[in-house]
Each structure stands twice: as C-alpha cells, then as structure tokens.
Coordinates of C-alpha atoms (C1' of nucleotides) in Angstrom, one line a residue:
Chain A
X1 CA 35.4 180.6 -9.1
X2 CA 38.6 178.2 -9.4
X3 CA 39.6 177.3 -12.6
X4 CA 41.9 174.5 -12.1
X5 CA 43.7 172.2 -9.8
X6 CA 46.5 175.0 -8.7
X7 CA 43.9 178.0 -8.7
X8 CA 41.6 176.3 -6.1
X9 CA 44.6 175.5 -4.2
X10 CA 45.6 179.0 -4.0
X11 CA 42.3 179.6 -3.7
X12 CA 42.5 177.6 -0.4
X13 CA 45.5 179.0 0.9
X14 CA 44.3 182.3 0.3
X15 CA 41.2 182.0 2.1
X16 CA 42.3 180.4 5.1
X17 CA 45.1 182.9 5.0
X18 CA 42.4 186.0 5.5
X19 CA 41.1 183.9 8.2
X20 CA 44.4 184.1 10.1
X21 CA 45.0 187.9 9.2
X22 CA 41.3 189.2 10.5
X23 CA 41.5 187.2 13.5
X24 CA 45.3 188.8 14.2
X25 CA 43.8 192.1 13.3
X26 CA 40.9 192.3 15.5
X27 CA 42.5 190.8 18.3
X28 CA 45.0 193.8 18.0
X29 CA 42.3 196.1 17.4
X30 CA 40.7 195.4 20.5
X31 CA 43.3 194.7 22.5
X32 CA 44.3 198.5 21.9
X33 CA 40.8 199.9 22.4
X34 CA 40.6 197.6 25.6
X35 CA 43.9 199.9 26.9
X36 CA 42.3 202.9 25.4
X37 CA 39.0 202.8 27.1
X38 CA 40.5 201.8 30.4
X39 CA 41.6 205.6 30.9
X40 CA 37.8 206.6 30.7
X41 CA 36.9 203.5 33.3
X42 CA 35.2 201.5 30.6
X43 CA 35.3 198.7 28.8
X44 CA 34.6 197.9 24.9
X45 CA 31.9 195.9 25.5
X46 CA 30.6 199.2 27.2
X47 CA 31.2 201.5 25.0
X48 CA 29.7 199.3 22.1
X49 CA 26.2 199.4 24.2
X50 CA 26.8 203.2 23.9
X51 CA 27.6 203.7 20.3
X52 CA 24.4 201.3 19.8
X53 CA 22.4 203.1 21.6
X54 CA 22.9 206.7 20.0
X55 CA 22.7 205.0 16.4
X56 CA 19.6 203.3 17.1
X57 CA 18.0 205.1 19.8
X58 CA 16.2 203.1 23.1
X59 CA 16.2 199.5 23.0
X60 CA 14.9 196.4 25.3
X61 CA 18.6 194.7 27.4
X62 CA 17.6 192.0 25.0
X63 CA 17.8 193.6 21.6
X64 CA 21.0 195.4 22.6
X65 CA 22.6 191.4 23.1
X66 CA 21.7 190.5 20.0
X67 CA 23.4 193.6 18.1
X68 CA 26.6 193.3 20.3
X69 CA 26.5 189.5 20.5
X70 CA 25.9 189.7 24.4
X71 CA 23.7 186.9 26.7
X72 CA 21.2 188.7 28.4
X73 CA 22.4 187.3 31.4
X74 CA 25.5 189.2 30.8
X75 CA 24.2 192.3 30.0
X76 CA 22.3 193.2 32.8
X77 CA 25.9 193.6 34.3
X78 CA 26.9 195.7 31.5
X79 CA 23.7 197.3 31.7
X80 CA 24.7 198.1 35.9
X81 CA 27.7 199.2 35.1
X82 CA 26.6 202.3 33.0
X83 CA 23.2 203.2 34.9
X84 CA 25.7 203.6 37.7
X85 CA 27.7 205.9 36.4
X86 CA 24.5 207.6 34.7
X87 CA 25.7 206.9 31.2
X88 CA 22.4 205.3 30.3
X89 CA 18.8 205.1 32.3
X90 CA 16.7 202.0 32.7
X91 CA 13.3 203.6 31.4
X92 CA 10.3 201.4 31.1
X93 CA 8.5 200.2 27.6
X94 CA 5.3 201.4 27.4
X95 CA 3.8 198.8 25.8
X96 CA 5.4 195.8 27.0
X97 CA 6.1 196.1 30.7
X98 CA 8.5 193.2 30.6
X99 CA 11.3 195.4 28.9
X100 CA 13.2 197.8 29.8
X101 CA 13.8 200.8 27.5
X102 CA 17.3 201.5 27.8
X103 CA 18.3 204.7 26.6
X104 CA 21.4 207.1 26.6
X105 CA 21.4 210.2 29.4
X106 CA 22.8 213.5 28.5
X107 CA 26.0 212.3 30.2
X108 CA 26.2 209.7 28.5
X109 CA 26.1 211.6 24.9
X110 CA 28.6 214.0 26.2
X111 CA 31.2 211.4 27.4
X112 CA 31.2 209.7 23.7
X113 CA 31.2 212.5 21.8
X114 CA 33.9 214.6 23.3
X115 CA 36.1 211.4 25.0
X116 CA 35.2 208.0 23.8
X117 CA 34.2 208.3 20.0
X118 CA 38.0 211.0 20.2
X119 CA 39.7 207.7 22.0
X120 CA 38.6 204.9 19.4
X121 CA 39.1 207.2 16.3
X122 CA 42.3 207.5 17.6
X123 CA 42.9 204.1 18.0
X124 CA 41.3 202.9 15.1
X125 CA 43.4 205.8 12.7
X126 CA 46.8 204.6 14.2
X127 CA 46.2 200.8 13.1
X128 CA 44.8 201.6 9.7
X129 CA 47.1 204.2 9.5
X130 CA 49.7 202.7 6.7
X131 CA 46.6 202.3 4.6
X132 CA 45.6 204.9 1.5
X133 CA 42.4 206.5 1.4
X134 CA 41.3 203.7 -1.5
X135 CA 42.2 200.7 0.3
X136 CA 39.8 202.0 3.6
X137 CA 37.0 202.6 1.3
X138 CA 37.9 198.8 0.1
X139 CA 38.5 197.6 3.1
X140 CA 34.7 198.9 4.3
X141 CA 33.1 198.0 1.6
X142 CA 34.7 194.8 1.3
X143 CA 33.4 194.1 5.4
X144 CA 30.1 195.5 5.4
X145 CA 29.3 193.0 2.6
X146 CA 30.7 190.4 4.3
X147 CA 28.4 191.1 7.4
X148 CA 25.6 191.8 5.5
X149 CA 25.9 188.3 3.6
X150 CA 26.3 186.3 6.3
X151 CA 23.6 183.9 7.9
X152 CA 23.9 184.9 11.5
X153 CA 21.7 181.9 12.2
Chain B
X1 CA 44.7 213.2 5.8
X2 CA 41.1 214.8 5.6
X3 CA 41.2 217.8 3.6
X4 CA 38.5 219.4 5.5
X5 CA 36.2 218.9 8.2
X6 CA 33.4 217.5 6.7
X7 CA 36.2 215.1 4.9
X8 CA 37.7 214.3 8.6
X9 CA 34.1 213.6 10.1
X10 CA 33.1 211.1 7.2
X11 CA 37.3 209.6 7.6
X12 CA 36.2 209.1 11.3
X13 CA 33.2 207.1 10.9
X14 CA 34.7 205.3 8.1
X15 CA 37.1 204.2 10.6
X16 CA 35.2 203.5 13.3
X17 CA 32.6 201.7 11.2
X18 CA 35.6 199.2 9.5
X19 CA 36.7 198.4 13.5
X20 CA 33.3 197.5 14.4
X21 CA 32.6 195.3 11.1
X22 CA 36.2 193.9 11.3
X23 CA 35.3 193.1 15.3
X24 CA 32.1 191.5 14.0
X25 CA 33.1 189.2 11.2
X26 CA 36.4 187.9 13.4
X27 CA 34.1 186.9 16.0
X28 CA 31.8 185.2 13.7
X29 CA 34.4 183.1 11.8
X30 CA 35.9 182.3 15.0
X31 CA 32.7 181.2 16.4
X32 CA 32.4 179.0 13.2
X33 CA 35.8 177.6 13.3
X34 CA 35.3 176.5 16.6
X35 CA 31.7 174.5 16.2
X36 CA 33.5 173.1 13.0
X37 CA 36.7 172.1 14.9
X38 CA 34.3 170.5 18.1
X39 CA 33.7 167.8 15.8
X40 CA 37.5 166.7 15.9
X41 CA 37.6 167.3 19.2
X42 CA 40.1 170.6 19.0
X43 CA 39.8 174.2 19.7
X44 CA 40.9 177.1 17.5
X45 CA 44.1 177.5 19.1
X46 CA 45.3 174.2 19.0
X47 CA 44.4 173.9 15.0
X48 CA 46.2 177.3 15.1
X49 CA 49.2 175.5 16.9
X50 CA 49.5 172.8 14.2
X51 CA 49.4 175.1 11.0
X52 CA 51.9 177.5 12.2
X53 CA 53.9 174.2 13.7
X54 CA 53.9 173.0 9.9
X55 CA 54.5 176.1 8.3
X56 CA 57.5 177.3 10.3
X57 CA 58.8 173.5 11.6
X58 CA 60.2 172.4 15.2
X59 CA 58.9 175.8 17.6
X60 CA 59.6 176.3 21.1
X61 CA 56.6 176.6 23.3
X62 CA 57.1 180.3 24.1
X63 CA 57.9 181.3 20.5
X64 CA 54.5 179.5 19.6
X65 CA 53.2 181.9 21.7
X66 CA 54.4 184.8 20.7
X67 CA 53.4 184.0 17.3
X68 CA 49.7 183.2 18.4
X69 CA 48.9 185.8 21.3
X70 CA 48.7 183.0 24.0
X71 CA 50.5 183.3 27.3
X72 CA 53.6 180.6 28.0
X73 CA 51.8 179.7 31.0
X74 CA 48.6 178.6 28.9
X75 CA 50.5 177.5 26.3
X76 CA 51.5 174.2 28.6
X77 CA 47.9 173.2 29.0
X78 CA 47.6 174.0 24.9
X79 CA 51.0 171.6 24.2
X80 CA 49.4 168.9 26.7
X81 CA 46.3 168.3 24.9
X82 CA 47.9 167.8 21.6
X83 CA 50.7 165.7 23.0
X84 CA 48.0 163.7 24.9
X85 CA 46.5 163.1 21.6
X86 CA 50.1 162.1 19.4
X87 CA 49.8 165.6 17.1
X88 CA 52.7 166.7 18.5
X89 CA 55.8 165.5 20.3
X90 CA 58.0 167.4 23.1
X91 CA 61.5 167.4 21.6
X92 CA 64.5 168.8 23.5
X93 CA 65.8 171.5 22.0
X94 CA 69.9 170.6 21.8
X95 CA 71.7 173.7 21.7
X96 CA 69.4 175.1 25.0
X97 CA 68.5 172.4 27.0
X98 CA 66.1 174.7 29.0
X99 CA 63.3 174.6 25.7
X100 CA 61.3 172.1 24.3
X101 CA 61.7 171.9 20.4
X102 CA 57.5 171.1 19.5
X103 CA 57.3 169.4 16.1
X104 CA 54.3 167.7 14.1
X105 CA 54.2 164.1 14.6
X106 CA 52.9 161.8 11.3
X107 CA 49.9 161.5 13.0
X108 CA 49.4 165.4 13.7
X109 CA 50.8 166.2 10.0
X110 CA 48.2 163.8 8.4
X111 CA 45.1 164.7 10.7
X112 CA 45.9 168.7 9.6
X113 CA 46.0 167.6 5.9
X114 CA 42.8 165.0 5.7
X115 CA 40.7 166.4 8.3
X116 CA 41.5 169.9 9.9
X117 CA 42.6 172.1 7.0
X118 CA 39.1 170.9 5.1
X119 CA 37.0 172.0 7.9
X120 CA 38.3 175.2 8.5
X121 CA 38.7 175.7 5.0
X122 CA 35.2 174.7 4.3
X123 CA 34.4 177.4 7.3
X124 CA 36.3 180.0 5.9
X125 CA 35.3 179.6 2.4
X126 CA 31.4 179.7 3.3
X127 CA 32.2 183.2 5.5
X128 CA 33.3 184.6 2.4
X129 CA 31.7 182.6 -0.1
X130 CA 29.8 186.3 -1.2
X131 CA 33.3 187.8 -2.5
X132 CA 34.5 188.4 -5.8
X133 CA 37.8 186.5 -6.2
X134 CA 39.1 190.0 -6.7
X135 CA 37.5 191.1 -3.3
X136 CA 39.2 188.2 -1.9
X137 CA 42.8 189.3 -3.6
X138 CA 41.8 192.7 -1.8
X139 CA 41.0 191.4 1.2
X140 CA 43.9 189.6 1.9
X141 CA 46.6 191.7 0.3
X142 CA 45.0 195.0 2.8
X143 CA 44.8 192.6 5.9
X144 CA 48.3 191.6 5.1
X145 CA 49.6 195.1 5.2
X146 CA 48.4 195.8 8.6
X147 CA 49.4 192.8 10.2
X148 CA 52.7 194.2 8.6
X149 CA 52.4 197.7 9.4
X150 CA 51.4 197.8 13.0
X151 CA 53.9 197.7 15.6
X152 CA 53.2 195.0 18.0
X153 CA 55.2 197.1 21.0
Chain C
dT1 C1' 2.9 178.9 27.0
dA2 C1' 6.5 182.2 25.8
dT3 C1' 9.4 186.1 26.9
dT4 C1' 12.2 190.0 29.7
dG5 C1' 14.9 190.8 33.2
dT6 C1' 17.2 188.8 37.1
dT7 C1' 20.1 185.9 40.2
dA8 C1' 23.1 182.2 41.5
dT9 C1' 26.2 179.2 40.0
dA10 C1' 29.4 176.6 37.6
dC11 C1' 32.7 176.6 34.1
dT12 C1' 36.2 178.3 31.1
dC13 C1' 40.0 181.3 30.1
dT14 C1' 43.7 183.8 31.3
dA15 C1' 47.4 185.8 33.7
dT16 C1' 50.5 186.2 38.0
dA17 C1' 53.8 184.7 41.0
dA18 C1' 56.8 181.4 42.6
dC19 C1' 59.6 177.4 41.6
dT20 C1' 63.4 174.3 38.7
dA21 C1' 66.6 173.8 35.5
dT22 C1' 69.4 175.6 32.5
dA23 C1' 72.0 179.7 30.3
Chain D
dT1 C1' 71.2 187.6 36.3
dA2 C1' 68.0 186.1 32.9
dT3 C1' 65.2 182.7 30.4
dA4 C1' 62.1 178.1 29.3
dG5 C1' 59.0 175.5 31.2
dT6 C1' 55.9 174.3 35.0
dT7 C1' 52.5 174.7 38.7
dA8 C1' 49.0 176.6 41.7
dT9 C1' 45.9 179.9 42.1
dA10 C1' 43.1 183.9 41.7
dG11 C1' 40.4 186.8 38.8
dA12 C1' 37.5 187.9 35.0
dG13 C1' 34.0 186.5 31.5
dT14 C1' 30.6 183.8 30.1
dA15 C1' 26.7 180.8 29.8
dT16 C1' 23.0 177.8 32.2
dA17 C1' 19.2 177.1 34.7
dA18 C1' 15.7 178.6 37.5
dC19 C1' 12.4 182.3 39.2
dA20 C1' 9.2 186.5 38.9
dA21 C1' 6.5 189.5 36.2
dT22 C1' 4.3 190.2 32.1
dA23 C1' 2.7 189.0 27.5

DNA sequence: TATTGTTATACTCTATAACTATA
DNA sequence: TATAGTTATAGAGTATAACAATA
C-alpha cells in the first residue's frame, strides 16, 4: 500500500487520524440522539432494540445483545423498560422454550415511525448536513465495508 | 435536498444507516484500542491525553478537556495516573497561577513514540486494513469536514 | 453438559456540588 | 464575581457469577 519511507508515515498519521475523527464523531452523534430521544422518554440503546426489531422481525433477548453489542444481563433491563411501556411484548419461542420471542407491538411501530425514526433523521441530517449528496453515498459505502470486513471475534 | 419523496425516504435511511455503522465501527475500534492499550497498562483516554499533549504542547487540565470530551472533575483522576507513572508533569502555569500547565515528560514523549503510537496504530491499521488508500483519503478528508462543520454548542 | 433468562452484586465511569486559591 | 483545580459523593451503566428452566 506504502511505497516509501514518508508515504507509510503519512500513511500512519492518516490512519490514526480517522481513528481520532470517528471516535469525535460518534460520540457527538450520540450524544445528540441521547438529548433527542430523551423528549420521547427513551434512550438510544432503546430505540436501537426497536429499529432491530422492525428490520429483523422477533428475536430471542440474546440475539438482540449480540446485534446491539448488549450483555444479556443488561438487556433484560432494556428489555423491562419497553414491555412496560408496551413498545415491545415478551412472546414465547415455540420451539425452544428457553427464549423469549421478543417482538414489536402495534405501539411500538407507531411511536418509531411517526416520532422516533422523525427524531433521529433529524438529528442524523443536521450533523451530516455540510456534506454533498456524493460524499454520504461515500461515506456509507465506505462504513458498511468497514463493518462488513471486520472480524467481530 | 431530496428532490422527491421517494428521493427523501431513500436520503433518510441513508442517513440513518451511516449513524448506526458510524456508532458501530467507533465502538469497535475503541474496544480494540483499549485491549491493545491494557497491555501498557493505559486506557484510551490517557493515550488520548499524551497525543493531543504532544501535538498542541504545555495544556491546562480543563483545556485538555475540552479538547477530549472529559469532565474537569474526571480529568484530575486522568492527570494522576499519568503523573503517578512520570508521562506527564504538573507545571504551574506563570501568568495564572490558578492552572496547572500539563506537559510530556522524556519519559512520556518516548513511551508514546516506541510503544503507544505502534499499538494503536497497529489497531487502527488492522480496522481498516480492507480500504483502498483512496477510501482511506476519503474517509478521513469527509470525517474531517464534520468534526469541522458541526457546531459543538 | 450447554444455553436462555434472571437476579444480585460489585465495579467503573461520570457528573454535581461545595471548597480553595487565584483572577 | 468568575475561574482552575480538587474532593466527596451520588447516580447510572456495565459485567460477573450464580440459579432456574429447558435443551
């Protein structure tokens, strides 16, 4: 990739200066949703569980911790919080009785599709908002390969 | 921006869907940085306290935190540890006695060149070892508008 | 024997408020 | 009056280990 002595040391500097940047970033990034979500009562965490949950339909408490990077021990909390307020129901798996089947109520879809998904566009538009159309697309393209290339092990 | 509504609704996932991957790798490379870092005995923070102390020079501890997102109050405990271990030395600052002027020592400056700036270089390279150096150029220069466009009110 | 959900607990992280010394 | 550093402390977040039910 380098191709000298000065390229990999730009090389260097350059990667550990992304480093710096996407950590800033996200921080930010959440930080703002955090403030956000807090008018609708929830949390980001929460809402995660929620956006998971309507792309990939029911899951087990445990499968929804690994896609959110969650201990399970944690999640049942998370889990509480949102059968509480009826955004999701604890149904049981039919064919193993140790899991639940957590799914998304009709409450639930209606809070994130006409206040929470509104809320985080919003939030996500107005920190990406300097950038053009091109440099999203990049930007996307750029991320998802990163996640998709990296050894989550 | 969107120049209709099936434009918008894509624009709107797009950006939803860069906030989530962005939230994903940050925590990643984070959680990376930190297992690499145990084996010096440092957290993330205090190797982010050393590059920005070399970078910019002699900091006071509250302007170290502004720059890094960390509390003045926290930042003590931070500036303990790596006094505590000879990285860095409480100066007084001489035109307002109330601040500390925080400056590499010898021993700080030559640990971040030989051992701390490999490892997290070594991190940060594997993260991304699947990018194009273009990608990379992309990366950074897009992640450095942000940082540069949002307003950190 | 391994796994899901659960609970209790301990640990870390962080911020708040109050204090001191300077400005 | 305001600010830099400090301290104590309270709160939130998280993970660990053990237990029950099921596989």
């Amino acid at each position: 990739m380098g191709s000298g002595r000065g390229r990999a040391a730009a090389t260097g500097m350059l990667a550990e200066t992304t480093g710096w940047l996407l950590a800033d970033v996200a921080r930010e990034l959440i930080r703002r949703m955090e403030k956000a979500l807090r008018a609708e009562g929830l949390r980001w965490r929460e809402y995660g569980v929620l956006v998971v949950l309507e792309a990939a339909g029911p899951l087990s408490q445990q499968e929804l911790g690994r896609r959110l990077a969650i201990d399970r021990s944690t999640m049942v909390h998370v889990i509480d919080v949102l059968e509480d307020r009826g955004l999701v129901a604890r149904g049981r798996d039919r064919v193993d009785r140790r899991a639940y089947s957590i799914e998304l109520t009709d409450l639930g879809r209606t809070l994130l599709a006409d206040a929470l998904r509104p809320v985080a566009d919003a939030v996500q538009e107005h920190v990406i908002a300097g950038l053009t159309g091109e440099d999203r697309a990049h930007l996307n393209r750029i991320l998802a390969q990163l996640v998709e290339c990296i050894d989550w092990a």
